[in-house]
PDB file of C-alpha atoms in Angstrom:
ATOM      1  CA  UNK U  25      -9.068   6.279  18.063  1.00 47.00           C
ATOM      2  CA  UNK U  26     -10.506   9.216  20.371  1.00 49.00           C
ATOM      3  CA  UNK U  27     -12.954   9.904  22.933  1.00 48.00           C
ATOM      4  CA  UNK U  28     -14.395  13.069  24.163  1.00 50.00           C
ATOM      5  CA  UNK U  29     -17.722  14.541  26.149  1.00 47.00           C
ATOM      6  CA  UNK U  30     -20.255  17.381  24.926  1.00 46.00           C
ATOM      7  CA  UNK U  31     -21.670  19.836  26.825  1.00 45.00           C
ATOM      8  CA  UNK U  32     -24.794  16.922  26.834  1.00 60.00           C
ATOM      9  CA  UNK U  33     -22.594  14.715  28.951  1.00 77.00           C
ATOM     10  CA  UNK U  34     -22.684  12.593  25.659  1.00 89.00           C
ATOM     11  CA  UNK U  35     -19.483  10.861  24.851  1.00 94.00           C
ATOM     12  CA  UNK U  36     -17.815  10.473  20.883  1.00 95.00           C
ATOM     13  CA  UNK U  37     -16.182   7.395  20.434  1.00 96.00           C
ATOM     14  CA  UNK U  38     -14.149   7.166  17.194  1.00 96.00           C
ATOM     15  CA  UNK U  39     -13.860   3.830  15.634  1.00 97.00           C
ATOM     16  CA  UNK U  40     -12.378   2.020  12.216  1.00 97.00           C
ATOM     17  CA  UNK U  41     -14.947   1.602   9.843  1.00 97.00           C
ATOM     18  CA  UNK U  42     -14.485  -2.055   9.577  1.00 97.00           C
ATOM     19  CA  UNK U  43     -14.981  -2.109  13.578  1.00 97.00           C
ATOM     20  CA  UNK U  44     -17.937  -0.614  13.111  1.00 97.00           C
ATOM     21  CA  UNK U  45     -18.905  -3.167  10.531  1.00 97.00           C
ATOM     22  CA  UNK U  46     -18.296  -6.048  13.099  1.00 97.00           C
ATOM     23  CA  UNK U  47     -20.187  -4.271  15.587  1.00 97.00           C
ATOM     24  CA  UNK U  48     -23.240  -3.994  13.408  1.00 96.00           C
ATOM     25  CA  UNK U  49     -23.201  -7.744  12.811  1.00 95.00           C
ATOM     26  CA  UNK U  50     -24.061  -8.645  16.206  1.00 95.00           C
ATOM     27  CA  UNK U  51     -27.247 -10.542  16.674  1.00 91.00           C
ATOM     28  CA  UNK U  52     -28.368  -9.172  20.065  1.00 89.00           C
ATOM     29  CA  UNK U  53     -28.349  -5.123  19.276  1.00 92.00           C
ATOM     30  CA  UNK U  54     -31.408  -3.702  20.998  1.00 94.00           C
ATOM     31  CA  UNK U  55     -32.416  -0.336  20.679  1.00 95.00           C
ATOM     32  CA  UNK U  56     -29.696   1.522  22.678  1.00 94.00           C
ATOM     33  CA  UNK U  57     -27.289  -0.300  21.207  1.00 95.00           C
ATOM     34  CA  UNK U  58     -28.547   0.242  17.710  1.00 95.00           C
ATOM     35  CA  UNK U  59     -28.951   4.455  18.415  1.00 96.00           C
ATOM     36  CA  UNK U  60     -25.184   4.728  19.372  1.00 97.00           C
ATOM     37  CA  UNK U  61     -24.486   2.697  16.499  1.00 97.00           C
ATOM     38  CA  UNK U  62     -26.823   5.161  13.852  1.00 97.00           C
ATOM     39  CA  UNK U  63     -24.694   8.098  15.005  1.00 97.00           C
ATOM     40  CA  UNK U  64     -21.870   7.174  13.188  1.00 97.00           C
ATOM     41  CA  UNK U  65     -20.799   9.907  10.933  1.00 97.00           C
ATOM     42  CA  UNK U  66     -17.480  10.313   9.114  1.00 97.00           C
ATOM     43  CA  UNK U  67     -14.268  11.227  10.999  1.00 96.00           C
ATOM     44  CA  UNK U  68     -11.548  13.766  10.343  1.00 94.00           C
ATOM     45  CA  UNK U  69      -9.753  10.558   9.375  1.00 94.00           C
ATOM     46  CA  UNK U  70      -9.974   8.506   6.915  1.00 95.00           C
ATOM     47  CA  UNK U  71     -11.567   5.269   7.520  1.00 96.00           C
ATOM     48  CA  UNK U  72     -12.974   5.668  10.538  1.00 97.00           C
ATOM     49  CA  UNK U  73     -16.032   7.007  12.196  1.00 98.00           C
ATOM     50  CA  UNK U  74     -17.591   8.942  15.017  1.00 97.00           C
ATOM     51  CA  UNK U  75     -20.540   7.116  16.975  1.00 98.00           C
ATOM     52  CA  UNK U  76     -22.114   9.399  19.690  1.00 97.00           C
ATOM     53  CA  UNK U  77     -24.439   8.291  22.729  1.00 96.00           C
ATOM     54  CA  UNK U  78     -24.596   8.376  26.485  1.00 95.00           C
ATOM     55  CA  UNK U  79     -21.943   6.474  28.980  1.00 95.00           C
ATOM     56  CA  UNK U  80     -25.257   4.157  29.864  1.00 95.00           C
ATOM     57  CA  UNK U  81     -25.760   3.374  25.985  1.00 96.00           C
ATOM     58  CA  UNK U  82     -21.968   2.889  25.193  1.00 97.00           C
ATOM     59  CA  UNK U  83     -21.802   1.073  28.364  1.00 96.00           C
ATOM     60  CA  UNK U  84     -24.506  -1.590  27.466  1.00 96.00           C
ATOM     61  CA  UNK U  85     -22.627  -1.916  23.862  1.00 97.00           C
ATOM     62  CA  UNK U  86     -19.368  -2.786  25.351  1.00 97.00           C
ATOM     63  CA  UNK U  87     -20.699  -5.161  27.327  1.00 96.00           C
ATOM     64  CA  UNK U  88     -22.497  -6.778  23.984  1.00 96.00           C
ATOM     65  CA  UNK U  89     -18.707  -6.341  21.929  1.00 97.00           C
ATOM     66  CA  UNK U  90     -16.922  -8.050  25.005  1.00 95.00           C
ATOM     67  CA  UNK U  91     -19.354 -10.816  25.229  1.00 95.00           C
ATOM     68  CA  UNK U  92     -19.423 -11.617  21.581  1.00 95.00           C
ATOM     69  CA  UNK U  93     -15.288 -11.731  21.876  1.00 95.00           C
ATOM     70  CA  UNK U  94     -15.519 -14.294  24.722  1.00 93.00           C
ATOM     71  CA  UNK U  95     -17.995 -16.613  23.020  1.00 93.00           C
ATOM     72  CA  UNK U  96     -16.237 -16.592  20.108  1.00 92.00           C
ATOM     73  CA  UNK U  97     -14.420 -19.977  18.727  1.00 88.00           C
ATOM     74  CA  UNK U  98     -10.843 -19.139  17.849  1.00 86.00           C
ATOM     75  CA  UNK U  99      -9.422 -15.796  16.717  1.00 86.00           C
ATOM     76  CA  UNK U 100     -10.324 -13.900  13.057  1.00 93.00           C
ATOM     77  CA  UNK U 101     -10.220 -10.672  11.539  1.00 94.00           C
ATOM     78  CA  UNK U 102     -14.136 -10.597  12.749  1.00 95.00           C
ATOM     79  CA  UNK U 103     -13.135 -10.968  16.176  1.00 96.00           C
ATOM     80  CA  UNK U 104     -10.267  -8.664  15.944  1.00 97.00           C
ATOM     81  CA  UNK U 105     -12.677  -5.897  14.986  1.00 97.00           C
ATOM     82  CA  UNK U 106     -14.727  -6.625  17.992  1.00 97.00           C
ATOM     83  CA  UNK U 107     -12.365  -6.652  20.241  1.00 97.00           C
ATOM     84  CA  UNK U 108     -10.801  -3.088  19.411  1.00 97.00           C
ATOM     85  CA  UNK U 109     -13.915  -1.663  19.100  1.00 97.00           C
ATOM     86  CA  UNK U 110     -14.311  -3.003  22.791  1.00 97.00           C
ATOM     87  CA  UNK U 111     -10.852  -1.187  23.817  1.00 97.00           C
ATOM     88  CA  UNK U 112     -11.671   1.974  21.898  1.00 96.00           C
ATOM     89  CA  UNK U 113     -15.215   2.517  23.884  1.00 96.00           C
ATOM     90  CA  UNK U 114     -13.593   1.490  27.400  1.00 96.00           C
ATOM     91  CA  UNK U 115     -10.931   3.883  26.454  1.00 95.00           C
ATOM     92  CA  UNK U 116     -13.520   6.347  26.268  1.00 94.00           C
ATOM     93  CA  UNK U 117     -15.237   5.582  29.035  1.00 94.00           C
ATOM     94  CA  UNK U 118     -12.655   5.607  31.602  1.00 93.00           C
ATOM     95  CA  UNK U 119     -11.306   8.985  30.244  1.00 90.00           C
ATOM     96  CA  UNK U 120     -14.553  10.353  29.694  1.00 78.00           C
ATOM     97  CA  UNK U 121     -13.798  12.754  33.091  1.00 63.00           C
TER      98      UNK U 121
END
């Protein structure tokens, strides 16, 4: 998993495909959520994926990913996904600078 910013002050969050899979099954995406989510394009690496968006926008998605973990009954594969989607965008966030 990597993060980096563009000259746009947009940030690229690399995920697993099957975290991005989880992440799509959420039942509260709004829009911003849903437009980082349509970036994804294929990786250098196989497997995962490249979602692009704004720290706002990958912001508000965390927040959805870490919420979704904490509601959650017990611990699954599901979840699992979630949750290091989650670390991979914080990750990004905090070394976004």
């Amino acid at each position: 998993m990597g993060a980096k910013a563009n000259a746009k002050h947009e940030l690229e969050v690399e995920l697993e495909s099957h975290e991005l899979a989880a992440v799509r099954r959420l039942r509260t995406l709004d829009d911003i959520m849903t437009d980082v989510l349509d970036s994804a394009r294929p990786s250098d690496v196989d497997g995962f994926v490249v979602l692009t968006g704004d720290r706002f926008a990958f912001e508000h998605l965390v927040g959805e990913i870490a919420h979704a973990v904490n509601v959650s009954r017990g611990w699954s594969a599901r979840v699992e996904a979630l949750s290091n989607a989650a670390d991979a965008i914080e990750l990004a966030l905090a070394n976004e600078w």
